[in-house]
XYZ file of C-alpha atoms in Angstrom:
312
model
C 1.478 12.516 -5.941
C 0.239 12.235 -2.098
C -2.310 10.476 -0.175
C -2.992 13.070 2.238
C -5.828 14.843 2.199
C -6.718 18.674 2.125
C -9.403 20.316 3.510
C -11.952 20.237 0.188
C -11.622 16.419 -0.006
C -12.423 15.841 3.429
C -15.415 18.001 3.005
C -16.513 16.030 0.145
C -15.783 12.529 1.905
C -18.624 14.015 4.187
C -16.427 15.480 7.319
C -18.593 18.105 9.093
C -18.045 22.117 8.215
C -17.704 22.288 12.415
C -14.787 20.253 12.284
C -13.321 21.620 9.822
C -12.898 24.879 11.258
C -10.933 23.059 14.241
C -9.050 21.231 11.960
C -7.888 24.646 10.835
C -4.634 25.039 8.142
C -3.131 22.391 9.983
C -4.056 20.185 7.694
C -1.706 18.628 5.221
C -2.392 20.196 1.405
C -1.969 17.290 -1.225
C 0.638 18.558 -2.691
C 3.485 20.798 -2.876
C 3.384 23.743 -5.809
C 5.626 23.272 -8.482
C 8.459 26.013 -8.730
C 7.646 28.527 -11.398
C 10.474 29.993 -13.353
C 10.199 34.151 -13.528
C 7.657 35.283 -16.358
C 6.868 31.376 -16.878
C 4.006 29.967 -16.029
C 4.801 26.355 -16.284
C 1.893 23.333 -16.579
C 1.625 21.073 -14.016
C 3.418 17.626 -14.282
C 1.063 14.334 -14.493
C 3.402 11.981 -11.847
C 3.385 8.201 -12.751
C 2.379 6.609 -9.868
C 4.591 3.935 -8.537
C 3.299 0.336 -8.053
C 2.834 -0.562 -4.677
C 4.574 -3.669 -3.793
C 3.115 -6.903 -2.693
C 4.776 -9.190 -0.151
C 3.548 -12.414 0.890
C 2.983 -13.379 4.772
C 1.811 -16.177 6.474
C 0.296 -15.877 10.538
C 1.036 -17.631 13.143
C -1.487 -18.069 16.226
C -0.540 -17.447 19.467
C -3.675 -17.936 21.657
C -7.853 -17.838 21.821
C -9.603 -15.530 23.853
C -11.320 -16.792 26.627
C -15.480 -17.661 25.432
C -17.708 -15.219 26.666
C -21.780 -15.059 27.619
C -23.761 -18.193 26.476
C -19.891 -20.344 25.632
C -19.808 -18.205 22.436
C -16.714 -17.990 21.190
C -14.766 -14.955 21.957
C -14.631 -12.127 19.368
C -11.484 -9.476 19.575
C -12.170 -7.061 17.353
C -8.829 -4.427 18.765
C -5.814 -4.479 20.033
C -2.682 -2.558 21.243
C 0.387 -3.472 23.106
C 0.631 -2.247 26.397
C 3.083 0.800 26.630
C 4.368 -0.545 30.134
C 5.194 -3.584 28.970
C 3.095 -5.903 30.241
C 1.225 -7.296 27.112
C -1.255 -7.263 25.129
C -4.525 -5.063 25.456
C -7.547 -6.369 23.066
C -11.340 -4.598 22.745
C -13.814 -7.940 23.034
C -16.710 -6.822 20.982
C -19.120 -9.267 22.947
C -20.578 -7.634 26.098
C -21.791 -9.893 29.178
C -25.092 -10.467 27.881
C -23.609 -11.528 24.481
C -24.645 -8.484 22.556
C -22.253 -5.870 21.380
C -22.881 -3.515 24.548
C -20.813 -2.535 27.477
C -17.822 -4.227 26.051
C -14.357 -4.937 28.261
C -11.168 -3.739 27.356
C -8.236 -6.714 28.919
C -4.993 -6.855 29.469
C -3.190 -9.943 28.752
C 0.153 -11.186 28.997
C 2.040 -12.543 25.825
C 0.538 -15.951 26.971
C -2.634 -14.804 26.618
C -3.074 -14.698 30.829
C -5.748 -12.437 31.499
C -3.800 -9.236 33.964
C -6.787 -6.708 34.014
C -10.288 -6.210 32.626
C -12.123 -3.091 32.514
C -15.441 -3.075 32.487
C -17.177 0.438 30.097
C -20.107 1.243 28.194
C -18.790 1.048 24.788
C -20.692 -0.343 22.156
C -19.103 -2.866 19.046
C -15.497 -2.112 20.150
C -13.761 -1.758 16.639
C -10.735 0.408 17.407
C -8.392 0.551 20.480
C -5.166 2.464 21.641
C -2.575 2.573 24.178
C -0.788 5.422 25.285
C -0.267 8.753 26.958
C -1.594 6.542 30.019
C -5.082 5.945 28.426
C -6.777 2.947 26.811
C -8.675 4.435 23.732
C -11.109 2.644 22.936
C -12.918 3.319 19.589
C -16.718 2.329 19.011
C -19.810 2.757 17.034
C -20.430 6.421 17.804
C -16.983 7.944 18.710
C -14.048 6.658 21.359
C -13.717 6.328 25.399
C -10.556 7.649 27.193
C -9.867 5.450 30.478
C -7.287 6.215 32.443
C -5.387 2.741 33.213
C -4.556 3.701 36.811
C -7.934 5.739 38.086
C -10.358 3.806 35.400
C -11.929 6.977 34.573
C -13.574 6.808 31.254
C -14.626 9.921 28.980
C -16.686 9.711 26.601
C -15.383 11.781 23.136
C -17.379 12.675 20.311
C -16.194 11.176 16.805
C -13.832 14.176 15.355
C -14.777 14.722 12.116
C -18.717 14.194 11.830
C -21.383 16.197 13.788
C -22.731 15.058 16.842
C -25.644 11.769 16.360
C -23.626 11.431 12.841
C -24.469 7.988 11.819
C -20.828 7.423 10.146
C -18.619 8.266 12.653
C -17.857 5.047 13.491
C -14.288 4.641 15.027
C -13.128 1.780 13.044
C -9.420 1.728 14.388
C -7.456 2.993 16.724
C -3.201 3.394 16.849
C -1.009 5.804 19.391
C 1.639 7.322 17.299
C 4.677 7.544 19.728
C 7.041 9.739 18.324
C 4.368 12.446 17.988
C 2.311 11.726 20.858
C -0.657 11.828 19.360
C -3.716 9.287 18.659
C -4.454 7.901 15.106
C -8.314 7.235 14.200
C -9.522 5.268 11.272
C -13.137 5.576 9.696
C -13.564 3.046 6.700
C -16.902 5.036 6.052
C -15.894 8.218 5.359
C -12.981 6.210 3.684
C -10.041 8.316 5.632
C -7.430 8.087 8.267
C -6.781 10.996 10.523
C -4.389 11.951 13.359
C -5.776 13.923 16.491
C -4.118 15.864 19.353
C -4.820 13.861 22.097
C -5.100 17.263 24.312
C -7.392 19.442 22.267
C -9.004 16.119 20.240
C -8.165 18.469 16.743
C -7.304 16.815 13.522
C -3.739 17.862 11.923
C -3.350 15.245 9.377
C -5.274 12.981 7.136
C -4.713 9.916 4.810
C -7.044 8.554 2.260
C -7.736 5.211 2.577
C -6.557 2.614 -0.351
C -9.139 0.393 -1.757
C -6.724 -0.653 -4.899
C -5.940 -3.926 -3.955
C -7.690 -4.772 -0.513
C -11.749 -4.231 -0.940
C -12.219 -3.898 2.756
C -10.059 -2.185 5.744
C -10.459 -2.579 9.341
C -8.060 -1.430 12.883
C -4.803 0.460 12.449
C -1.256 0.147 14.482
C 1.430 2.661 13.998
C 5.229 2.073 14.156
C 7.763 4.743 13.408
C 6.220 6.912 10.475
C 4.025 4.436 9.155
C 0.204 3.252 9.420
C -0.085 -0.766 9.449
C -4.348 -1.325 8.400
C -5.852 -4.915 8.765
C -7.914 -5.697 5.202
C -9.685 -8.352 3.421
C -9.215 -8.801 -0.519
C -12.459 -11.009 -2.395
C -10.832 -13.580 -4.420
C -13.479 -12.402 -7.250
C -12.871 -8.709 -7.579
C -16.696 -6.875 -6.860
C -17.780 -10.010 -5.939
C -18.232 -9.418 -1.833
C -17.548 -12.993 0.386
C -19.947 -14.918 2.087
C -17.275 -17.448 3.147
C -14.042 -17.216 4.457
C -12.730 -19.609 1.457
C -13.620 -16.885 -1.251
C -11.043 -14.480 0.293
C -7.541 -13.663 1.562
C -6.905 -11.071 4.773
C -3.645 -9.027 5.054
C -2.203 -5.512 5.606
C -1.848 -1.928 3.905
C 1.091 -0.294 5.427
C 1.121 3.775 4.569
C 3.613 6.615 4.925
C 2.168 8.997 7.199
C 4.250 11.816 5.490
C 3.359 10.966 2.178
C -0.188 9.518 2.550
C 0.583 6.749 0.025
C 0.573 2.891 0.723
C 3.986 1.839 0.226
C 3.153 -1.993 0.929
C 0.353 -4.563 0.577
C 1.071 -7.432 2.595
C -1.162 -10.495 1.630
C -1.923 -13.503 3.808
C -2.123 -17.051 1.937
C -4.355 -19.243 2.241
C -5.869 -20.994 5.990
C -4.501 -17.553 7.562
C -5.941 -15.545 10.386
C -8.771 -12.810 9.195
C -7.347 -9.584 10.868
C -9.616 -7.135 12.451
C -7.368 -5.234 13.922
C -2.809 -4.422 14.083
C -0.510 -3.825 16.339
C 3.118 -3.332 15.548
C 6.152 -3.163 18.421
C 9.313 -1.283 18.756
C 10.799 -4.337 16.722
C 8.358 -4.252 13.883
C 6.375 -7.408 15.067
C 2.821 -7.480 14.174
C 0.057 -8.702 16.166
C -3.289 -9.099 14.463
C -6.873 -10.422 16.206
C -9.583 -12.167 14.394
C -12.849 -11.101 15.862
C -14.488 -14.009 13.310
C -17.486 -11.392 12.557
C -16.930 -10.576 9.037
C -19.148 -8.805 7.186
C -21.167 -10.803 4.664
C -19.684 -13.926 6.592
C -21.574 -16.160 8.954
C -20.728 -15.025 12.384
C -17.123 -17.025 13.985
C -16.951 -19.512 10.776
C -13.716 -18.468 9.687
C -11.502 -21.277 11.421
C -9.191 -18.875 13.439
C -12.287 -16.682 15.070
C -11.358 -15.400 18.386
C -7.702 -15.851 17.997
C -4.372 -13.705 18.367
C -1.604 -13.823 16.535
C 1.453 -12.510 14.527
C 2.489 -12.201 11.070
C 5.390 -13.275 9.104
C 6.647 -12.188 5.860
C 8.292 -14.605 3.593
């Protein structure tokens, strides 16, 4: 059994014929064929799937975001560590005015001491990256590329939905280091999906798990796996309109397999994560922007914070 996707099921979760033909036969089939024995033509196997296990975390806060236009509180909806070293990079989804528009990208040291602040044109930052010597930024219709020393920023279309699309929203954003290449997550057309960086073409795709988190948000990536921020209702079906009637935490995937191999739920009085990041050391950083769905905008007692997880 896998969790990546193959071409068919990508066009039925509504991905564009256009990109499809870039994403070519590069992407991942779901499954291997099963050896056939000469002159037998043997059935295919129904695989038990294998419980995914859940491990309990609690967060810890680090620091709030500076408060933005009109002393609202601040809302950091992304973030990625810095790949120089210097800190922490989070996507504020305020912009100046206090709308979602022309939202800054800053760099922050592991104190929370601001280092650099770009200023682009993105709109409801939901999604960031770092690496390859660009900040990524993902946002309501596609991602910006800015590189961290010139500040040039390029605008990129979503990759898998046709240009004006109204779902490609870039709901996540992680640089997978060992490949080089930039993970994108869309919770609307329900999948995650690797591009090359270079040529902006899909090679691999994962289906995103609804089984025991009802809704996902940012990605991080640390050697071979996918780390997504989530939210579980403490009533299954039953959406929250307060951040008592739910519990946030993690789906970690295997990007070879597709599959979640861990659910990693927050207890009570934790951070609501928006958005992962995961070092070299496999410590993760999550961001509350406190602008959950269905919730009261920055009610949820941690909005605008940074922090880490621990499991117990």
């Amino acid at each position: 059994m896998s969790g990546l996707l193959n071409k068919r099921e990508l066009l039925f979760a509504g991905v564009g014929l256009g990109a499809m033909s870039a994403a070519g036969a590069a992407l991942a089939q779901a499954s291997p064929a099963a050896a056939k024995a000469p002159g037998v033509i043997n059935p295919p196997r129904r695989r038990v799937p294998v419980p995914v296990p859940v491990q309990q975390a609690k967060t810890n806060l680090m620091w709030q975001v500076p408060k933005g236009a009109l002393g609202l509180v601040g809302a950091p909806n992304a973030i990625a560590l810095d790949e120089r070293g210097r800190g922490l990079w989070y996507g504020e989804e305020n912009g100046p005015l206090g709308d979602r528009e022309n939202c800054p990208a800053v760099l922050v040291d592991f104190n929370g001491k601001e280092i650099k602040r770009l200023h682009t044109p993105s709109f409801n930052v939901s999604g960031m990256a770092q690496g390859g010597g660009y900040i990524w930024i993902g946002h309501k219709l596609g991602f910006y590329q800015v590189d961290i020393d010139t500040n040039e920023i390029t605008h990129r279309d979503h990759p898998l939905t046709p240009p004006g699309n109204p779902s490609g929203n870039t709901h996540g954003m992680a640089w997978d280091d060992d490949n080089k290449k930039l993970w994108l997550a869309d919770p609307q057309l329900g999948v995650l999906f690797r591009i090359d960086p270079k040529t902006f073409a899909p090679d691999r795709a994962i289906k995103i798990d609804t089984a025991y988190f009802a809704r996902t948000h940012g990605i991080g990536y640390r050697d071979g796996f996918l780390y997504q921020a989530a939210w579980r209702d403490n009533t299954p079906g039953v959406e929250s309109t307060r951040y008592d009637m739910g519990l946030g935490g993690i789906i970690k995937y295997n990007i070879d397999t597709g599959l979640p191999v861990l659910y990693i739920a927050f207890g009570p009085n934790s951070i609501d994560p928006h958005a992962v990041a995961v070092d070299k050391a496999g410590k993760i950083y999550i961001c509350d922007a406190g602008l959950h769905p269905g919730i009261p905008e920055r009610t949820p007692p941690y909005s605008g914070y940074v922090g880490t997880v621990t499991l117990l």
